Coordinates of C-alpha atoms in Angstrom, one line a residue:
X30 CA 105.0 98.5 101.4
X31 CA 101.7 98.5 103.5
X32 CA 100.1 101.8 101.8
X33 CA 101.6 104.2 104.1
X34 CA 102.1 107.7 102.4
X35 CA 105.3 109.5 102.7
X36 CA 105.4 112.6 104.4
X37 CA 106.2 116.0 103.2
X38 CA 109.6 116.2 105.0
X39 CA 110.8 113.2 103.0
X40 CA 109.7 114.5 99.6
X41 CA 111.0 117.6 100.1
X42 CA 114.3 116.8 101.4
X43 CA 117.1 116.7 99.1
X44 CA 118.2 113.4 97.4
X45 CA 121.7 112.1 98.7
X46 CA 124.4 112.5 96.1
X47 CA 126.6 109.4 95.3
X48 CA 129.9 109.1 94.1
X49 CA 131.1 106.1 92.1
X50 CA 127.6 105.0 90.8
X51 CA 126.8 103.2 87.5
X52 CA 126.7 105.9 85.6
X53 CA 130.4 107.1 86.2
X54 CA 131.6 103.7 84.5
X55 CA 133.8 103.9 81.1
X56 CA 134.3 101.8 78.8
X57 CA 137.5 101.8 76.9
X58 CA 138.2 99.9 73.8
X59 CA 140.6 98.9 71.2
X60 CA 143.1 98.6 73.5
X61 CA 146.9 96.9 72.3
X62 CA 147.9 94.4 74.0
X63 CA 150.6 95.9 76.2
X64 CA 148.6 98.3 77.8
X65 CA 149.3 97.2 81.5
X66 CA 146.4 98.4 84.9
X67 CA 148.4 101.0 86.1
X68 CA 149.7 102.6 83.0
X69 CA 145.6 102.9 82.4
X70 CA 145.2 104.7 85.9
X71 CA 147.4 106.9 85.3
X72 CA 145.8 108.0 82.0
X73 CA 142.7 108.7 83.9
X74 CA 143.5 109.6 87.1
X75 CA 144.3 113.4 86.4
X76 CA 140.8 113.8 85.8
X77 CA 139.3 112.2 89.1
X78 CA 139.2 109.6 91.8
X79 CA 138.7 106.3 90.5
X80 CA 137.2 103.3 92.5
X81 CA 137.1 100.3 89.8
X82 CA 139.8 99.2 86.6
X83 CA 139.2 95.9 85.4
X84 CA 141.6 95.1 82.8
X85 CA 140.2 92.1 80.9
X86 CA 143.3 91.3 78.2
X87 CA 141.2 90.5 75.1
X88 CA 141.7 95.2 74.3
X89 CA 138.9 96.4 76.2
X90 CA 138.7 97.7 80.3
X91 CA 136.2 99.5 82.4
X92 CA 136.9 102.0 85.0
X93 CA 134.7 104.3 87.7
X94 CA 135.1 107.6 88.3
X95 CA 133.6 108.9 91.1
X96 CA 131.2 111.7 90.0
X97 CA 129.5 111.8 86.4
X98 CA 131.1 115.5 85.3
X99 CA 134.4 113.8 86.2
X100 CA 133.8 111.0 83.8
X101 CA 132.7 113.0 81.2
X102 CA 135.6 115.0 81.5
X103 CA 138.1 111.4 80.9
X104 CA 135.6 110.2 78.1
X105 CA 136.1 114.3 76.3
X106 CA 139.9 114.0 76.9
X107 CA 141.1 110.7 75.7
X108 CA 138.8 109.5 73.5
X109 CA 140.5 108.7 70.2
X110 CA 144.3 109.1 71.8
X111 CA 146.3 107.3 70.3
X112 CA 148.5 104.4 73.1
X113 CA 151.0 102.2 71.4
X114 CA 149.8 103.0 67.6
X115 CA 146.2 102.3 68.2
X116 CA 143.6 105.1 68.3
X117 CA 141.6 103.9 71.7
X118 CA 137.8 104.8 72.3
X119 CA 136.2 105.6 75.8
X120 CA 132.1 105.2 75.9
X121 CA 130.3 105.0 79.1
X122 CA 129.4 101.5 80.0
X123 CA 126.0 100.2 79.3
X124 CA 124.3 100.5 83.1
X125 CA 123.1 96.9 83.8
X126 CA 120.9 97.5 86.8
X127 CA 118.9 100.8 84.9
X128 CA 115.3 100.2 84.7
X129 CA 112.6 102.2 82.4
X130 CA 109.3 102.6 84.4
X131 CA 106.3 103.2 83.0
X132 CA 102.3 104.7 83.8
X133 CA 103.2 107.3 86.1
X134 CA 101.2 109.9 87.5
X135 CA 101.8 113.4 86.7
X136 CA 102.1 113.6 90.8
X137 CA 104.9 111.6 91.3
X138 CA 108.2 113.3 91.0
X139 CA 111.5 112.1 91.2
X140 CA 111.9 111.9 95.3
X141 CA 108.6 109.9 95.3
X142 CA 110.1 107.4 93.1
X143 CA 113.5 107.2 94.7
X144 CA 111.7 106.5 98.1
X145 CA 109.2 104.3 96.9
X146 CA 111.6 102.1 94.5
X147 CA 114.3 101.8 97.7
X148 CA 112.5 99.3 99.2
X149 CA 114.4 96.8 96.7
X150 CA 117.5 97.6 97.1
X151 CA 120.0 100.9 97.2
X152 CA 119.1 103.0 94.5
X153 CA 121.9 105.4 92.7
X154 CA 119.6 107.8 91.1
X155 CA 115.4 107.7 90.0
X156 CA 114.1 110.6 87.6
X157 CA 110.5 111.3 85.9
X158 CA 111.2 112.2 82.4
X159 CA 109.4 115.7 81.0
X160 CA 109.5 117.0 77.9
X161 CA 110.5 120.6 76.3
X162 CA 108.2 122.1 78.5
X163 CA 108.5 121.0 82.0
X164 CA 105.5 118.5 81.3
X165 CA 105.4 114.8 82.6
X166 CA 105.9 112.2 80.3
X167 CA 104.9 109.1 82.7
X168 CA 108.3 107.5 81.8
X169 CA 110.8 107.5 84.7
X170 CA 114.3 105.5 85.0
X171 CA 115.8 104.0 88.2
X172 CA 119.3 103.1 88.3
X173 CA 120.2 100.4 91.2
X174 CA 123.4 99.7 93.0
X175 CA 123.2 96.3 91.9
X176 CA 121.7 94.4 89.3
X177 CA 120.1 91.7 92.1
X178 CA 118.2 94.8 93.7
X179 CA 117.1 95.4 89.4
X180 CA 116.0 91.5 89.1
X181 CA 114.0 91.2 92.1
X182 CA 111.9 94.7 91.4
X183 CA 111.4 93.8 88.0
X184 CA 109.5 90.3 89.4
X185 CA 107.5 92.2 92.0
X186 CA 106.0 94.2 89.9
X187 CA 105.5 92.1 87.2
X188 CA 103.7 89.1 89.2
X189 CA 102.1 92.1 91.5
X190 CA 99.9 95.1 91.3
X191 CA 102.6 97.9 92.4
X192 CA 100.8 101.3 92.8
X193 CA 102.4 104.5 93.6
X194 CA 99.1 106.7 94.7
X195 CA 95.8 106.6 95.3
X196 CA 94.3 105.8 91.7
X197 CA 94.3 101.9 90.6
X198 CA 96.5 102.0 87.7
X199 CA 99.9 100.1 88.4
X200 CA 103.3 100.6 87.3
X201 CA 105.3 98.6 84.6
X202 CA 108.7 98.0 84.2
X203 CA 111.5 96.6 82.1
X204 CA 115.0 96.7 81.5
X205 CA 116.5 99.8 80.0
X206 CA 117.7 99.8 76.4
X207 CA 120.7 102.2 76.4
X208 CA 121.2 104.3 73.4
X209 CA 124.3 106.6 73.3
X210 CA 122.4 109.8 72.0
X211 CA 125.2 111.8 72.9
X212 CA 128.0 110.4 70.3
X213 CA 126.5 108.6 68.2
X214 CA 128.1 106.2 65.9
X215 CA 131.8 107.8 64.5
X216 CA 133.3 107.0 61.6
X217 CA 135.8 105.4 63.1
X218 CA 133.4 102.9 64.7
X219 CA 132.3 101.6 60.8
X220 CA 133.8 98.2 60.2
X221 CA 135.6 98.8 56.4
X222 CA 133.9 96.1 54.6
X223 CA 132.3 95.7 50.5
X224 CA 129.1 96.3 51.3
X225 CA 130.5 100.0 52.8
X226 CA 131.8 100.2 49.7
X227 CA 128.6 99.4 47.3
X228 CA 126.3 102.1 49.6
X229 CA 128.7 104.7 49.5
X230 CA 129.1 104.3 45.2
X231 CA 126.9 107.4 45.4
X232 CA 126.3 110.2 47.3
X233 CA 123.0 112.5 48.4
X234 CA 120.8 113.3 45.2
X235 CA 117.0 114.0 43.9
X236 CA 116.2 111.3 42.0
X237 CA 114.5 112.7 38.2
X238 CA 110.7 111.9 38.1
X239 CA 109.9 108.5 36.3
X240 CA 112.7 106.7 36.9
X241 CA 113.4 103.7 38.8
X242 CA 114.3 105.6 41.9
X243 CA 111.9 107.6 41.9
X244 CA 109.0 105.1 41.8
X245 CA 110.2 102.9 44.1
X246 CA 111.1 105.6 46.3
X247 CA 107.2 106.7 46.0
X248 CA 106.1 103.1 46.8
X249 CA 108.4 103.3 50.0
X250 CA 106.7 106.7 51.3
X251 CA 103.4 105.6 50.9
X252 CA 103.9 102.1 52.7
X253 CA 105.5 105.2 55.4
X254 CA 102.3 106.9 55.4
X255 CA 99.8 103.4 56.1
X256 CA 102.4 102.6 58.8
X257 CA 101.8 105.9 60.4
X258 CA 98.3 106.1 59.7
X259 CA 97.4 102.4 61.1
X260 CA 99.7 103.3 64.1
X261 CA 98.0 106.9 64.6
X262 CA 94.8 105.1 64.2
X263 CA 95.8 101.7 66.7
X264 CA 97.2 104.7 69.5
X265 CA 93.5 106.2 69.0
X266 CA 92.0 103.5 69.7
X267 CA 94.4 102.3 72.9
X268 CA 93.7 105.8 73.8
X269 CA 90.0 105.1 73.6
X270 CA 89.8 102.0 75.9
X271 CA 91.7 103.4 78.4
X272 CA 89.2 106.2 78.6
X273 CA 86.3 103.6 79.0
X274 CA 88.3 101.7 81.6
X275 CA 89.0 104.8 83.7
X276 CA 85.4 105.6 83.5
X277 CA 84.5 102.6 84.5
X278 CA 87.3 102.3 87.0
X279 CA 85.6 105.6 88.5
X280 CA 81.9 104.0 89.1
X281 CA 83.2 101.2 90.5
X282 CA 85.1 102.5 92.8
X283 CA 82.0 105.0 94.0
X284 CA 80.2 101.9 94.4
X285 CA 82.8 99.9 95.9
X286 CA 82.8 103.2 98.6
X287 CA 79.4 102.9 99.0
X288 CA 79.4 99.0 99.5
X289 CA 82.2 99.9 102.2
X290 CA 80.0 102.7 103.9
X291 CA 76.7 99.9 104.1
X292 CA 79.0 97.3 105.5
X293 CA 80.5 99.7 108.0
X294 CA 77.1 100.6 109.2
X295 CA 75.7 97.2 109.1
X296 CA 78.3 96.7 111.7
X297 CA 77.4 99.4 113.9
X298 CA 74.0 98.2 113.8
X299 CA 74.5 94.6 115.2
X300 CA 77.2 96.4 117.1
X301 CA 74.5 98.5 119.0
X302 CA 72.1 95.8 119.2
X303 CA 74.3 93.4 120.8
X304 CA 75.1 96.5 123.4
X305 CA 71.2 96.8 124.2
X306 CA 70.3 93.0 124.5
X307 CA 73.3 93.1 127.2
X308 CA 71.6 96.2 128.9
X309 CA 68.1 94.5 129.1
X310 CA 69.4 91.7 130.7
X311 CA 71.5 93.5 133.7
X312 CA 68.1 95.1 133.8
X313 CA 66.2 91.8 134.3
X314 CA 69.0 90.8 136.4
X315 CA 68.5 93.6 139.1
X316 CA 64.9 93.4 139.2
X317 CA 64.3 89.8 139.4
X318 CA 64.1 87.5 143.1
X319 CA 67.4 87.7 145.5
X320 CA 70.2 85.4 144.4
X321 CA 69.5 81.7 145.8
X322 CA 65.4 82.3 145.5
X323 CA 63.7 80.3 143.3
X324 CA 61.0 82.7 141.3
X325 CA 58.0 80.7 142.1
X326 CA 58.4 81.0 145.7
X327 CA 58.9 84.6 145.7
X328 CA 55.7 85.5 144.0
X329 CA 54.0 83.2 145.7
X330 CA 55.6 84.5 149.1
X331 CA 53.8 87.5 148.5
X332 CA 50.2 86.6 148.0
X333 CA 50.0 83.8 150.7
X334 CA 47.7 85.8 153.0
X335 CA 44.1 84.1 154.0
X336 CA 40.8 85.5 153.4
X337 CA 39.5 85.1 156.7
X338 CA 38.4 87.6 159.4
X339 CA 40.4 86.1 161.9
X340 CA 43.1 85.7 159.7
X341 CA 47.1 87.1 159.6
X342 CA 47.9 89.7 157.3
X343 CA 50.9 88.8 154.8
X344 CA 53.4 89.3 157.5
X345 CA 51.9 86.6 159.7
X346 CA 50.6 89.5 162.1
X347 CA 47.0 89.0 163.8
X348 CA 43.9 90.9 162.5
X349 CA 43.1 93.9 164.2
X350 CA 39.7 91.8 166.0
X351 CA 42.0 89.6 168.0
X352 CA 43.6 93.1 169.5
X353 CA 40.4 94.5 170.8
X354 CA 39.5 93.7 174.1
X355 CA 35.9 93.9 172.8
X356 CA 36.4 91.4 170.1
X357 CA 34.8 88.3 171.8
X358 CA 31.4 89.5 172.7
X359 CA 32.4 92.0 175.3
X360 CA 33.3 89.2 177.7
X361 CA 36.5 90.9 178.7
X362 CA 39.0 88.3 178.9
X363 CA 41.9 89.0 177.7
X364 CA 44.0 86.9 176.0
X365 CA 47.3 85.0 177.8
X366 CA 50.7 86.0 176.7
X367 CA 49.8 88.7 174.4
X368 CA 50.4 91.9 176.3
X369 CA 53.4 94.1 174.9
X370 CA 56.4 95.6 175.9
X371 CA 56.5 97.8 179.7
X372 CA 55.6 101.2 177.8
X373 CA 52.4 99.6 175.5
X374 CA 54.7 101.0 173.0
X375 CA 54.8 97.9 170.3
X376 CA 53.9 98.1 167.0
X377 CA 51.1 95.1 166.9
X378 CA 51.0 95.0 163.6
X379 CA 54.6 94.7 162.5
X380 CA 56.2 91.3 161.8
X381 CA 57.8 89.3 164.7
X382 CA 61.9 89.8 163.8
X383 CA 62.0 86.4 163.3
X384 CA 60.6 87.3 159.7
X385 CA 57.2 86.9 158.3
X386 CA 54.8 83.7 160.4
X387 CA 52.4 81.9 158.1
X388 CA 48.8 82.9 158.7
X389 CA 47.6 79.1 159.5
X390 CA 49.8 78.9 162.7
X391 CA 48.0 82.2 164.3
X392 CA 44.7 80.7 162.9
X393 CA 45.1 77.4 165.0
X394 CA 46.3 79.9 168.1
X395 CA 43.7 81.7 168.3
X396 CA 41.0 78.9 168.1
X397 CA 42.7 77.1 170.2
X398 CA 42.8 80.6 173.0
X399 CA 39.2 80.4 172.0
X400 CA 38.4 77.4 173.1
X401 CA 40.5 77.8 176.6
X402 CA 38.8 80.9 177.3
X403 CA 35.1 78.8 176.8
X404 CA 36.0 76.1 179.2
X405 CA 36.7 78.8 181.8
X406 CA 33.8 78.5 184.2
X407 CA 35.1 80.3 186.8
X408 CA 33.2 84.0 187.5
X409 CA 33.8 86.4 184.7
X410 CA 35.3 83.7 182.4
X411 CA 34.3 83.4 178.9
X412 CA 32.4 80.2 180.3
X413 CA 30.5 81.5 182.9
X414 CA 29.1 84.5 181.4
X415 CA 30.1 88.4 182.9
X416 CA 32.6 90.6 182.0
X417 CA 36.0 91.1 182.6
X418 CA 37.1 92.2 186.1
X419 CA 38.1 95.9 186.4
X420 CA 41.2 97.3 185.5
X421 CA 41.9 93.6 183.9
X422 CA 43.3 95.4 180.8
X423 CA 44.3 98.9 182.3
X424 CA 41.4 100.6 182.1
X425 CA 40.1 103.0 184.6
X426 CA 41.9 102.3 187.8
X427 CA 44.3 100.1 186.1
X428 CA 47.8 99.9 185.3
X429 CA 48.8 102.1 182.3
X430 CA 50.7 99.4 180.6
X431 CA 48.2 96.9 178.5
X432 CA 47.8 93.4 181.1
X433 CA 50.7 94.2 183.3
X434 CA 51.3 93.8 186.8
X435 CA 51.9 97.1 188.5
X436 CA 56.0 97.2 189.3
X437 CA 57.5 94.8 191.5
X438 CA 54.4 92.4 191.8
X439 CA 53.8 89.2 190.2
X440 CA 52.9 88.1 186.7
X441 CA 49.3 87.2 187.6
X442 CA 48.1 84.1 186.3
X443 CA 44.6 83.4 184.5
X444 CA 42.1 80.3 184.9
X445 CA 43.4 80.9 189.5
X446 CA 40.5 81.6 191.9
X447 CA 39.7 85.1 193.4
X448 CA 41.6 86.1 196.6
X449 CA 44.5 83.3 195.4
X450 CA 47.9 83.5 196.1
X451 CA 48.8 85.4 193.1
X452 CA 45.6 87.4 192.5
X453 CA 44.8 91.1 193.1
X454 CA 43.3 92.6 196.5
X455 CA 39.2 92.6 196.1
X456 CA 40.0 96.4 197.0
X457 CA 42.1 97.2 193.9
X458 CA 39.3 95.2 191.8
X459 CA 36.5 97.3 193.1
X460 CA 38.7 100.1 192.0

């Protein structure tokens, strides 16, 4: 029961037929006395299987056939017969576990209300009721196995909204009168009493105009015709209200759809927005400082370059000036330490690999080269005025590698005197 619809091969397959049901159940009165079980199954057996006799003793029994055209057939033949002197009457037995159902659809058919009743119990047989012509009535009867199966369908519905399709408008239920429209009520049935004899004094007649008959009989058809014309005129009215409330019924439900269709795209919305805010913040995420660096420090990392000429760029790198063998007046000295690798191949202005120096240690370097070269006071030093000596940087004459030593001689060491053990030749000086 959780809305599911059925599907077309279960509507249109065919309805299983049951034997021994609640409708192939006789009753069979005035029974004498003597009448024993199995002299009663053998009055009825010729004319089918039967699964139930229940003898009760007080001149009545019941008993099930197994199909209904079987049972119809016993009912036919020994109805009236007479067993031990008594005349003996067969009826079929008031169906305790039939239900009437009412407000049906003109869609739902009897295999939709088989299937859709089975969900309390077994039933035996479920029918929508037309008229003359084929047309729906939206009455229906459903006969259960068992009366429990009747009970607990009948509560349901009652303390429930029970709906059969799409449209609002729920089922209701109750018990089924039964009213034998087939026999009737016999002669033989009328208990012989006086008042059967006072109504039957007089037999079918037209009463003469003006006389007491007559009158009263008047008085009687008109109190026929405001009964008929209040209930014509209550059923108009009943008919009216449930016009209004399935008009009614109808907008609501068109805005209860459209209430369903803004709260379905309200969701979608913060849905979507919640699917962006994540986006911008893997976005923040990726561009932001390595993991571990603090923010500050990273901007700050990369503006902390001095102003100065003789300043490091912002990988701690010197200025071009300290580079340039002209940079200090022309004096020529070159600075100590500072020649790169064999082929003069280096890139001077890359970082060291050690990562990026701070621009105040090469400051304090270079004033304090500075200040080494001015104490100099030997010839040619940045003391004693003059130039540098030739092919001191490997200019003309000199080695092609920036302040190197030709191969195989000795690192040559600044601040000595000419001609000292570690100095050049005068002849390769001239040169």
């Amino acid at each position: 029961m959780n809305g599911q619809a059925f599907t077309e091969s279960e509507l249109m397959s065919d309805l299983p037929k049951k034997k021994f049901t609640g409708r192939c159940r006789l009753f069979v009165g005035n029974l004498p006395n003597e009448v024993k079980e199995q002299e009663l199954k053998e009055m009825f057996s010729p004319h089918g299987d039967i699964a139930e006799c229940y003898l009760s003793g007080k001149g009545f029994a019941f008993l099930r056939l197994d199909t209904r055209a079987h049972a119809e057939s016993a009912k036919e033949a020994i109805d009236g017969r007479i067993i031990h002197g008594r005349p003996i009457r067969v009826r079929f037995a008031v169906h305790g576990a039939a239900l009437r159902v009412k407000e049906l659809s003109p869609t739902v058919s009897n295999e939709m209300l088989y299937h859709a009743f089975a969900h309390f119990g077994e039933v035996e047989r479920a029918v929508h009721i037309v008229d003359e012509k084929g047309r729906p009535t939206g009455e229906g009867i459903v006969e259960f196995e068992r009366k429990p199966s009747a009970n607990e369908a009948i509560s349901a519905i009652k303390d429930r909204v029970f709906l059969l399709t799409t449209g609002p408008k729920p089922l209701v239920v109750e018990v089924l009168e039964p009213r034998d429209e087939d026999d009737g009520l016999a002669e033989r049935m009328i208990t012989r009493n006086a008042q059967l004899q006072k109504e039957r004094e007089l037999g079918p007649r037209f009463p003469q105009p003006n006389t007491f008959e007559f009158v009263y009989g008047m008085k009687w058809k008109e109190l026929y015709d405001n009964e008929r014309r209040r209930r014509e005129g209550l059923e108009s009215d009943l008919k009216e209200e449930r016009k209004r409330l399935e008009a009614d019924m109808e907008l609501a439900y068109q805005d209860y759809q459209a209430q369903m269709l803004r709260e379905d795209l309200q969701r979608r919305q913060q849905e979507l927005e919640r699917l962006e805010a994540a986006r911008r913040s893997r976005m923040s995420g990726m561009s932001g400082p390595p993991s571990g660096m603090p923010q500050n420090s990273f901007n700050s990392g990369m503006s902390a370059a001095p102003s100065s000429d003789f300043g490091a760029n912002m990988y701690g790198a010197p200025p071009p000036n300290v580079m340039n063998p002209m940079a200090f007046g022309g004096m020529g000295v070159p600075p100590p330490q500072m020649g790169g690798p064999p082929n003069g191949s280096g890139n001077y202005g890359a970082p060291p690999q050690g990562g990026p120096r701070g621009g105040g240690n090469v400051m304090e370097g270079v004033q304090r080269l500075l200040q080494i070269f001015k104490n100099d006071d030997r010839p040619g030093g940045m003391g004693g005025g003059g130039g540098p000596p030739p092919g001191a940087f490997g200019g003309y004459g000199g080695s092609p590698a920036f302040g190197m030593p030709p191969p195989g001689a000795a690192m040559p060491q600044f601040g000595r005197q000419p001609n000292g053990p570690n100095d050049y030749p005068p002849e390769k000086r001239r040169r």
